Structure formats: C-alpha cells, structure tokens
Short mmCIF file of C-alpha atoms in Angstrom, two decimals:
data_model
loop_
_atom_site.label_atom_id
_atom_site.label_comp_id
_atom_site.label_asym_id
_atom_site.label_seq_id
_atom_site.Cartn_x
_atom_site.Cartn_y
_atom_site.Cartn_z
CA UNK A 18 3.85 7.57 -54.40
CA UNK A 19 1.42 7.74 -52.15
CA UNK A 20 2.49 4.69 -50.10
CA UNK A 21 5.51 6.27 -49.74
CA UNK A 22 3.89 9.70 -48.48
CA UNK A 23 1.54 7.58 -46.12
CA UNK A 24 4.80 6.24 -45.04
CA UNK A 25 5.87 9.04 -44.24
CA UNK A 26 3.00 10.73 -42.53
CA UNK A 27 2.91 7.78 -40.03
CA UNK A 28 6.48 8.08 -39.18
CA UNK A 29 6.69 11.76 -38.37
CA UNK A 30 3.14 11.41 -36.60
CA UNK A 31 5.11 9.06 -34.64
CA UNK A 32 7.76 11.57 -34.18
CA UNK A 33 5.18 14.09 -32.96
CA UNK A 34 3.68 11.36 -30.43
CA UNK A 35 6.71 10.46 -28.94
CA UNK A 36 7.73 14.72 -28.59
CA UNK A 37 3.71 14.77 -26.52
CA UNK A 38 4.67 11.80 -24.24
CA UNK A 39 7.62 12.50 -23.22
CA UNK A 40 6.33 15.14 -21.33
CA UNK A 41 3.84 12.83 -19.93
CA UNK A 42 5.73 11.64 -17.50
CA UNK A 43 6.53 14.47 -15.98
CA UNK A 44 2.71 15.81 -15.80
CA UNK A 45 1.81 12.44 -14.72
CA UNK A 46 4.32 13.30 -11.31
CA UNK A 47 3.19 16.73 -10.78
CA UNK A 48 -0.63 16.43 -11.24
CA UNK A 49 -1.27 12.93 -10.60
CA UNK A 50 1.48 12.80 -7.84
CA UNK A 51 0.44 15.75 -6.02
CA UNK A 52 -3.24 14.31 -5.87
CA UNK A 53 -1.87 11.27 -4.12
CA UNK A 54 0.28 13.42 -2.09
CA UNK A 55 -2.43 15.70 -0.74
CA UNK A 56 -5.08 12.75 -0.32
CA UNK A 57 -2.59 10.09 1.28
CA UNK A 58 -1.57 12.59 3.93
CA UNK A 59 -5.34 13.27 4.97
CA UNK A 60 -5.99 9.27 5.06
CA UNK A 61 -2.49 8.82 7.25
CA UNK A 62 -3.49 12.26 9.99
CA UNK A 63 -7.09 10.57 9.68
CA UNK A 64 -6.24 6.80 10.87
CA UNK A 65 -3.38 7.94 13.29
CA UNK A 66 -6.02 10.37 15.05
CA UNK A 67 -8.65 7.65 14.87
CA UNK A 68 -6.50 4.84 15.75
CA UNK A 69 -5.02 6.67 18.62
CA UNK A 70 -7.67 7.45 19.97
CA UNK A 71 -9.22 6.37 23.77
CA UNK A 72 -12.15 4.19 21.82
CA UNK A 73 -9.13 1.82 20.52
CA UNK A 74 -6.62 2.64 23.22
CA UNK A 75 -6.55 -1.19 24.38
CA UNK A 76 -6.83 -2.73 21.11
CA UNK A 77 -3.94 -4.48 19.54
CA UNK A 78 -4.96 -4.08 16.11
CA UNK A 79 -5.07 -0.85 16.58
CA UNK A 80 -1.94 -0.37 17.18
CA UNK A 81 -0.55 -2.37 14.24
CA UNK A 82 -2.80 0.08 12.17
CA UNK A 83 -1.46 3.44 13.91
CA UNK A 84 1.83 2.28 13.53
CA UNK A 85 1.24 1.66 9.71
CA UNK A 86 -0.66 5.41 9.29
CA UNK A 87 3.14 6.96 11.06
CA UNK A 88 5.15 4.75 9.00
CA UNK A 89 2.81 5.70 5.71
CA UNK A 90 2.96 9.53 6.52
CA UNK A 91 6.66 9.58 6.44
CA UNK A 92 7.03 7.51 3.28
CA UNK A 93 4.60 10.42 1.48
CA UNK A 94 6.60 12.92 3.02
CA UNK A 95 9.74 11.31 2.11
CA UNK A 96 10.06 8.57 -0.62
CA UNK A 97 7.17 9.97 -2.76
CA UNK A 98 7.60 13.62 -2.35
CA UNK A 99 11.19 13.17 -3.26
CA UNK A 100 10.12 11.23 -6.16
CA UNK A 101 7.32 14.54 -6.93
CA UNK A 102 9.41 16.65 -6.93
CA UNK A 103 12.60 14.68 -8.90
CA UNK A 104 10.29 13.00 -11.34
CA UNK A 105 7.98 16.28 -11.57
CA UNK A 106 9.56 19.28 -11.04
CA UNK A 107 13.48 17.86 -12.40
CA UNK A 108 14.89 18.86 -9.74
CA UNK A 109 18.10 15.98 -9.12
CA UNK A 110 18.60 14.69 -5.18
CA UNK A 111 19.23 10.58 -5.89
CA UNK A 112 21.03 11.13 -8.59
CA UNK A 113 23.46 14.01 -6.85
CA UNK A 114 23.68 13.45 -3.31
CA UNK A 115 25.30 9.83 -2.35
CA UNK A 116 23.91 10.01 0.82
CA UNK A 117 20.46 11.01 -0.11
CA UNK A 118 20.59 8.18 -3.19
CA UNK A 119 21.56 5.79 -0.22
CA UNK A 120 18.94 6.83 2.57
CA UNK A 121 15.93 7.10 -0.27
CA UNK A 122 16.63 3.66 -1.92
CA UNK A 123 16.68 1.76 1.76
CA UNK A 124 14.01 3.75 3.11
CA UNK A 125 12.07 3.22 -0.57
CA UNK A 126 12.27 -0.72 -0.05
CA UNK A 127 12.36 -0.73 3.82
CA UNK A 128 9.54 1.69 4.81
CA UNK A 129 7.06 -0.38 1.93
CA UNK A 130 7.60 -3.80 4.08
CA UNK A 131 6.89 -2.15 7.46
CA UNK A 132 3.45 -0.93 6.50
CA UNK A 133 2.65 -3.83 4.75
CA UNK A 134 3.39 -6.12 7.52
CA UNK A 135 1.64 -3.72 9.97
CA UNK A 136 -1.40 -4.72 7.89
CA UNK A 137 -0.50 -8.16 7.91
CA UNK A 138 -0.40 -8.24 11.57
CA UNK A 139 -3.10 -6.35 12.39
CA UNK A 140 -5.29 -9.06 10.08
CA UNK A 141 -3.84 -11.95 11.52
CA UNK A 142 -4.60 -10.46 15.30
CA UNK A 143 -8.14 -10.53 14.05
CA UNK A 144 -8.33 -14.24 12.01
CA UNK A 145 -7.00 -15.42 15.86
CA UNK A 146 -9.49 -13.52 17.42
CA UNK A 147 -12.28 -15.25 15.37
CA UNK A 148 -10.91 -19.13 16.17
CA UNK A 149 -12.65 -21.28 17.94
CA UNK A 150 -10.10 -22.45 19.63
CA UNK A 151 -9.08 -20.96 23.30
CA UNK A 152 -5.74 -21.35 23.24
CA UNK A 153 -5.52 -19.54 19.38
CA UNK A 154 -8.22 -16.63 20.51
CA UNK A 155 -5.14 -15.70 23.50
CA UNK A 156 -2.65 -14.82 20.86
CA UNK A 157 -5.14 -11.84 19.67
CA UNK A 158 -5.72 -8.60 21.18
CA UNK A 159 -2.04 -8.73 22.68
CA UNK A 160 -1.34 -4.90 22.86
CA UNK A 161 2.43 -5.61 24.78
CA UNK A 162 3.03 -8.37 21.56
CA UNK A 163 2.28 -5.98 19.18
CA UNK A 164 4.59 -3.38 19.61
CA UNK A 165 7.37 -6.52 19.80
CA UNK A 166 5.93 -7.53 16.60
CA UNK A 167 5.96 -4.17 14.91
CA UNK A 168 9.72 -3.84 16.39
CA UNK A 169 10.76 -7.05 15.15
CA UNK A 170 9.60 -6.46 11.74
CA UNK A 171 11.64 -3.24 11.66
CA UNK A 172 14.93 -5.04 12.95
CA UNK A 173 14.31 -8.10 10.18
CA UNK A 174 13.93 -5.88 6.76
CA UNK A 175 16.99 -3.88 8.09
CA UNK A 176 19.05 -7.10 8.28
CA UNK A 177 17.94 -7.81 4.91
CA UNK A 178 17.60 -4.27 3.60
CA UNK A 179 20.41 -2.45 5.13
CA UNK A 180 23.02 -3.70 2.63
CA UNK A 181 21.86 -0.45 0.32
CA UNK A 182 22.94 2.49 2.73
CA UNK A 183 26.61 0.83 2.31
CA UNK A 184 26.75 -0.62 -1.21
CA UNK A 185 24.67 1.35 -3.47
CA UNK A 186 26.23 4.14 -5.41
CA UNK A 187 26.01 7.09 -7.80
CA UNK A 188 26.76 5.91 -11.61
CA UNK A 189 26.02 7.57 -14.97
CA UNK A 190 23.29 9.73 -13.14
CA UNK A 191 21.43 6.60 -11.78
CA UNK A 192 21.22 5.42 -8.17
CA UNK A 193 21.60 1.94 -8.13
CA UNK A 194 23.58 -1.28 -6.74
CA UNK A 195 27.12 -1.75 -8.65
CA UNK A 196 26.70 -4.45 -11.54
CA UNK A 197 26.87 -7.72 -11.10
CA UNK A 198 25.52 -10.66 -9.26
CA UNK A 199 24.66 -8.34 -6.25
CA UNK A 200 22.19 -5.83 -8.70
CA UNK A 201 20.53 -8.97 -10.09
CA UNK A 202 19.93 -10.58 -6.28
CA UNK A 203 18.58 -7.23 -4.66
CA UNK A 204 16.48 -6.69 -7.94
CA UNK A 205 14.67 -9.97 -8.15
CA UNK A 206 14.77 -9.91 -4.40
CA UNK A 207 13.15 -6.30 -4.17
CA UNK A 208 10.67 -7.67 -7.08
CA UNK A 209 9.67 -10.80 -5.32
CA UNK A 210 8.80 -9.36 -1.57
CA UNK A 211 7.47 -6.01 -2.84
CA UNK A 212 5.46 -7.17 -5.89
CA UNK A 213 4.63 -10.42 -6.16
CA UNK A 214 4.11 -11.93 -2.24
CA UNK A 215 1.65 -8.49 -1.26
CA UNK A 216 -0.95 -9.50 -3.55
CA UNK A 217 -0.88 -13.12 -2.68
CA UNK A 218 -0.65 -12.69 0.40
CA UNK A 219 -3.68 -10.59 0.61
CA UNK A 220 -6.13 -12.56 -0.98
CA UNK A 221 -4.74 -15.28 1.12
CA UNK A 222 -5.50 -13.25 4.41
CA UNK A 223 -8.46 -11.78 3.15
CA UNK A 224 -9.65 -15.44 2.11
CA UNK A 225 -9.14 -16.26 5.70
CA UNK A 226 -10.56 -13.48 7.61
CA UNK A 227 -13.91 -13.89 5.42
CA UNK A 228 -14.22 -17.83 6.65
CA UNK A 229 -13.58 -16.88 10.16
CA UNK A 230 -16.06 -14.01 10.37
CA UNK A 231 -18.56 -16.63 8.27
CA UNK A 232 -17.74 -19.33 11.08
CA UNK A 233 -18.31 -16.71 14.00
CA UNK A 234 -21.53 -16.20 11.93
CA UNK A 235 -22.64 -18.94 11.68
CA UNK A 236 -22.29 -20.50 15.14
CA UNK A 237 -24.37 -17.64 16.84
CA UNK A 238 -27.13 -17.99 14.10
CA UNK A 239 -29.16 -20.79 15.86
CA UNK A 240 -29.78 -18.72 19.00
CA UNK A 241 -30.43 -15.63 18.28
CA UNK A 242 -33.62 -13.68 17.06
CA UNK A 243 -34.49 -12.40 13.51
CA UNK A 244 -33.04 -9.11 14.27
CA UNK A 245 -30.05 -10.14 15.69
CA UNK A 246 -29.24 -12.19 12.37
CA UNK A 247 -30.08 -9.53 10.28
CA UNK A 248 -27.57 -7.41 12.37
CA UNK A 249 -25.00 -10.17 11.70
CA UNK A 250 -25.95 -10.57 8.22
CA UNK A 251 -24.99 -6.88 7.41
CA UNK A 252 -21.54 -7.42 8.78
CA UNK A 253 -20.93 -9.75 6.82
CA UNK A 254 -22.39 -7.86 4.24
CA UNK A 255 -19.95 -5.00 4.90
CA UNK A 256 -16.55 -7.30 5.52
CA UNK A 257 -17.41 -8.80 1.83
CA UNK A 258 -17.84 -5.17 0.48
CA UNK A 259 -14.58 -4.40 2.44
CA UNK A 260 -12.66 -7.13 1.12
CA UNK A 261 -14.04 -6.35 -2.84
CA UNK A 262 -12.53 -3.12 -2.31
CA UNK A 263 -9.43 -3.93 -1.27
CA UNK A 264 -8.93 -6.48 -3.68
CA UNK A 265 -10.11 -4.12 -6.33
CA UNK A 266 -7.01 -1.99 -5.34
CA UNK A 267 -4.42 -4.65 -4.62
CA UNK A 268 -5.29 -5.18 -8.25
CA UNK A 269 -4.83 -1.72 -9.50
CA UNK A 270 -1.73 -1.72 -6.72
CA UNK A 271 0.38 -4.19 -7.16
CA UNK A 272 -0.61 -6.32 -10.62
CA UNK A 273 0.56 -3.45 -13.24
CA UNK A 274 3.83 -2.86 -10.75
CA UNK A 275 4.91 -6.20 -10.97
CA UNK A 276 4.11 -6.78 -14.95
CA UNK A 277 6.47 -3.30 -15.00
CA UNK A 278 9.27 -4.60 -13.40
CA UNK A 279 9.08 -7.86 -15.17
CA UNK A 280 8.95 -6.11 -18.81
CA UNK A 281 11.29 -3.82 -17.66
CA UNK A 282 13.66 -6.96 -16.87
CA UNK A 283 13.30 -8.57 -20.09
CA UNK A 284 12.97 -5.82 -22.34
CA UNK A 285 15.92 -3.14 -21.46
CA UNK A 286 18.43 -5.30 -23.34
CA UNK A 287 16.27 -4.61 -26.57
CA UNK A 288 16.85 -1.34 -28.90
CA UNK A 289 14.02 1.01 -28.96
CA UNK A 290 12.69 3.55 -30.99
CA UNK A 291 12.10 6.93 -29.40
CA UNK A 292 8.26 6.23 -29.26
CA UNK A 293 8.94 3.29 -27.64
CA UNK A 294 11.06 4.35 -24.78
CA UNK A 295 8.59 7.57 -24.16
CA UNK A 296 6.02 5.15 -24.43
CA UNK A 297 7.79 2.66 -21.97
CA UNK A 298 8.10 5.76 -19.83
CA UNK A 299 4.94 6.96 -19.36
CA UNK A 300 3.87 3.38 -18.38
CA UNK A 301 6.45 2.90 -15.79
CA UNK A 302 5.68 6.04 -14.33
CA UNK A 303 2.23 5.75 -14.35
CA UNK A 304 2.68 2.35 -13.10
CA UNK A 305 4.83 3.61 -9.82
CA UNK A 306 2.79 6.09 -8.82
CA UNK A 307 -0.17 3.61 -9.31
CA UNK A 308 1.71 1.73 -6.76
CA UNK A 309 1.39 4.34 -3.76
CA UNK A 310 -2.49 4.26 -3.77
CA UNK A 311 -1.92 0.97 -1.35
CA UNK A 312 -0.75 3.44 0.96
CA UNK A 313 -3.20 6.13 0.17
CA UNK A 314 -6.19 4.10 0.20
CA UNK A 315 -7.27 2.89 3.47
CA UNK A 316 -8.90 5.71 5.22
CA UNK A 317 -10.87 6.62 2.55
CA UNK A 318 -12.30 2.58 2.08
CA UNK A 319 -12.84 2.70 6.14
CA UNK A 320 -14.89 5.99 5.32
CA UNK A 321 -16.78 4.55 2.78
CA UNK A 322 -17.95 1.25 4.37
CA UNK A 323 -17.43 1.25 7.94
CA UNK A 324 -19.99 3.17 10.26
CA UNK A 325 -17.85 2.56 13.35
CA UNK A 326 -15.23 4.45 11.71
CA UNK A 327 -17.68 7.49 10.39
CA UNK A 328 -18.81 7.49 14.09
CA UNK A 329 -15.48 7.89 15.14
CA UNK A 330 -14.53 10.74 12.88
CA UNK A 331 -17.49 12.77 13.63
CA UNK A 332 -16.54 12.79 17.36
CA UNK A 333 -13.36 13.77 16.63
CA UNK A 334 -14.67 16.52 14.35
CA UNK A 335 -17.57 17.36 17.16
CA UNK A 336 -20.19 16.57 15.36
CA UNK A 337 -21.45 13.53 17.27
CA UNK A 338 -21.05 11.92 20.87
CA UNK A 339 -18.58 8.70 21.09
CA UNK A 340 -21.01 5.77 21.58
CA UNK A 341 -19.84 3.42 24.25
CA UNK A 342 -16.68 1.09 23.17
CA UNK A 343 -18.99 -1.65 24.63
CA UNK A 344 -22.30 -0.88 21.83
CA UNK A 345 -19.57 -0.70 19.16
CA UNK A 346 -16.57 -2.79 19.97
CA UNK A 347 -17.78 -5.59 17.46
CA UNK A 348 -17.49 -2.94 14.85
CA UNK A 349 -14.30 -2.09 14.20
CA UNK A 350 -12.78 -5.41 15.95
CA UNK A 351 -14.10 -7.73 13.75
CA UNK A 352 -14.64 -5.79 10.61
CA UNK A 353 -12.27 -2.77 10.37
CA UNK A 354 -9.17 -4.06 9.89
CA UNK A 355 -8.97 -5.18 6.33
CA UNK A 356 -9.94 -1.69 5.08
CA UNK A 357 -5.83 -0.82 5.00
CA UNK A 358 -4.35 -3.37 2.44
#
C-alpha cells in the first residue's frame, strides 16, 4: 500500500513539474532574452562608436571588428528579437509568414558566419602583424584588403547559404527544409560550421595569437630596461586574461549548443514522457539563447580588461582627453582584438 501511494505521489509530482517547466521556456525568452537583448545592443553601439572612431580610422582590424558590431546589431534586432518575441511573447511570424520563415532562417545561419569570420579576420590581421617575417607582417594592417575580405565572406556563405530563401517551407507549423536528403545535409551542415568549427577554431587562433605576442615578447626583452619589461610583461598579462575570458565563453557559447543539437539528432526519434519533452525544452531553449552571448559579449570583456579601450570610451563620453594614437597604438593593435570571440 504504501509503495503503491509513493508511486503515486512521484508520478503526479512529476505531472506538476512538467505543468512548472513548460512555462519555463517561455520566461526563459522574455526575461533572460530581453537581458541579452538590452545588453548586446549597448556592446554592438559601444564597439561600432569605438571602432569607428579617428583613433582606429587606419587600422584594418578595426574595421573587421566594426563590421562585426553592424552585422551583430542587426542580428539582435532581427534574428533574436524575432525569436523574443515568438519564443516569449507567442506571438507566430516563422511559422505564418513564408517569406519571413525564409528571410529569418538564411539570415539566422548567414548573419552567425559573417560575424564570426569578421573575428576571425580581424585575429589573423594581428597573428601576421606579430611574424617575424617581412614579407608575412605586409599582409596585416591592409585596410583596402579588409573590406574585400569582409565582402568576400558575405558573397561565399550566400553561395552556400542562399539555398534556404528558395527551398525552405512552411509545414505542420514548423519552418524548416522539406524532408529528405536535403534536411539531413543543411542540418549536419548548419551543425558542423556553426557549432563545432567556432570553438576549434578559436582556441586554435587564440593558441596562435598568444605565441606570437610571447615571440614579439620575447625578442625585445634583451634590450630593454626593467621598466620597459615590466610594461611588456603586463600585456602579456592582459592578452592571457583576454584569451581566459574568451575561452571561458566560447565554452558557455558554443559547447552546450552543439551537445543540443547532437541530442536533439539522436533523441527525437525516441517517445517521451511529458516531463521529458518540457524538460528537453527548457534545455534547448536555454541552450539557444546561451548561444547569443558570443555576440553579446565582446564589449563588455574589452571593458573589463583593456585600458586602451576604457580610454577610448571615456573620450567619447567626455570624460577624458584622447591620448595620442602614437602613446597607445600598441594597445589595442596587439592586444584588443581577441576580446570579440
């Protein structure tokens, strides 16, 4: 008897669970989504004022960067407020409007790659500008090259991306590609460039940029004085703190995305229980919104660790004179950069 009651006291406490989370999910979108919205459009107005600004008119890198903080501020104002306000506040646009469903899902995939290879470039313009080698240092600081580059990128992912404003379509209230070999290629395809390659690719870069800053380092040790090693020391110092962080969020980024997708894969041809899918839920939508804090994060990390930066944003605010480019260019040349990954 009373295995049978505790039985039964389990399984409608179950019942009661899954009634509480599935309204997670949407409380999750409107509370946690509108912090991210609110934040992530400060950080993008913040590094497009900063990065297009006279101090970094005639750096390359910063261009790659105030390209990424334009394309990020549209994809809050577009992809994630769309998702706010469907995921949040109910209110149906994919899953209504073909057209919208169409534009959304490209822009959702498409928009992701161009900031993310923004970063990419604007790293690799620094790694070359840290080589030893003459003829590798030229490629850097190319201001012409990187608007090519940031052009280029655009025209590839829509080669590869464009497919969806043609093929996907409106089905049982989902927006999706039509079944078949074509859902499973643009799926694992989608999974594989926007999942797994970011994270590897930024350890890789950051891995990279650290041993060429250490190298620069360590070749201008021998002459200089105590002080002047001690001022090199504490860039270093800040690039690893820099790099920490942005691993830190890569992690929290990108590594519960992709183990979503993948249990998603292998797991939605499995029944469920109704705790299980509102559980399921709340994870994947915790796990997607988790995912726009790449996007979100960078000002706030150049804020944090970068004095060049602060100095910046207090001109701009009035509340300090610009020191010369020429006392601060080593600053945010060699360091900055890897605060947006």
């Amino acid at each position: 008897m009373n295995k049978t009651t505790t039985t039964t006291t389990v399984a409608s406490t179950r019942d009661d669970v899954s009634i509480s989370l599935s309204l997670a999910p949407y409380e999750l979108n409107v509370y946690f989504g509108m912090f991210i919205w609110i934040t992530g459009n400060i950080g993008c107005i913040g590094n497009a004022i900063v990065f297009n600004s006279r101090m970094f008119a005639n750096q390359a890198y910063a261009r790659y960067l105030f390209c990424q903080a334009i394309q990020d501020f549209i994809y809050f104002n577009f992809v994630f407020m769309s998702r706010v306000v469907q995921k949040g506040f109910r209110v149906p646009l994919t899953t209504k409007y073909l057209a919208f469903c169409r534009i959304r899902q490209f822009y959702t995939f498409w928009g992701n790659q161009i900031s993310f290879n923004s970063f990419v470039f604007a790293t690799m313009d620094r790694i070359l500008a840290t080589q030893r080698s003459t003829n590798l240092r030229n490629w850097s600081n190319r201001v012409t090259l990187s608007y090519k580059m940031v052009a280029g990128s655009m025209l590839f992912w829509f080669l590869f991306i464009g497919h969806r404003l043609i093929w996907y379509q409106l089905s049982d209230g989902n927006c999706g590609p039509p079944p078949g070999i074509y859902a499973t290629w643009d799926e694992w395809f989608e999974n594989a460039t926007s999942a797994v390659l970011p994270p590897i690719l930024m350890f890789l870069l950051a891995f990279l940029l650290r041993r060429s800053v250490h190298h620069v380092i360590q070749r201008r040790i021998q002459p200089t004085t105590n002080q002047n090693k001690t001022v090199l020391e504490q860039m270093s110092s800040k690039l690893s703190l820099m790099l920490l962080l942005q691993c830190i969020i890569v992690v929290i980024t990108y590594v519960p995305y992709s183990v979503e997708l993948a249990y998603t894969s292998i797991r939605q041809y499995y029944s469920k229980t109704p705790y299980e899918k509102a559980r399921d839920k709340v994870f994947t939508e915790l796990t997607h919104l988790l995912a726009y804090i790449f996007f979100q994060s960078s000002f706030y990390v150049s804020l944090f660790t970068n004095t060049g930066f602060r100095q910046q944003i207090k001109h701009l605010l009035g509340m300090k004179k610009l020191i010369d480019l020429s006392t601060t260019k080593h600053l945010p040349t060699t360091i900055h950069i890897q605060t947006n990954v």
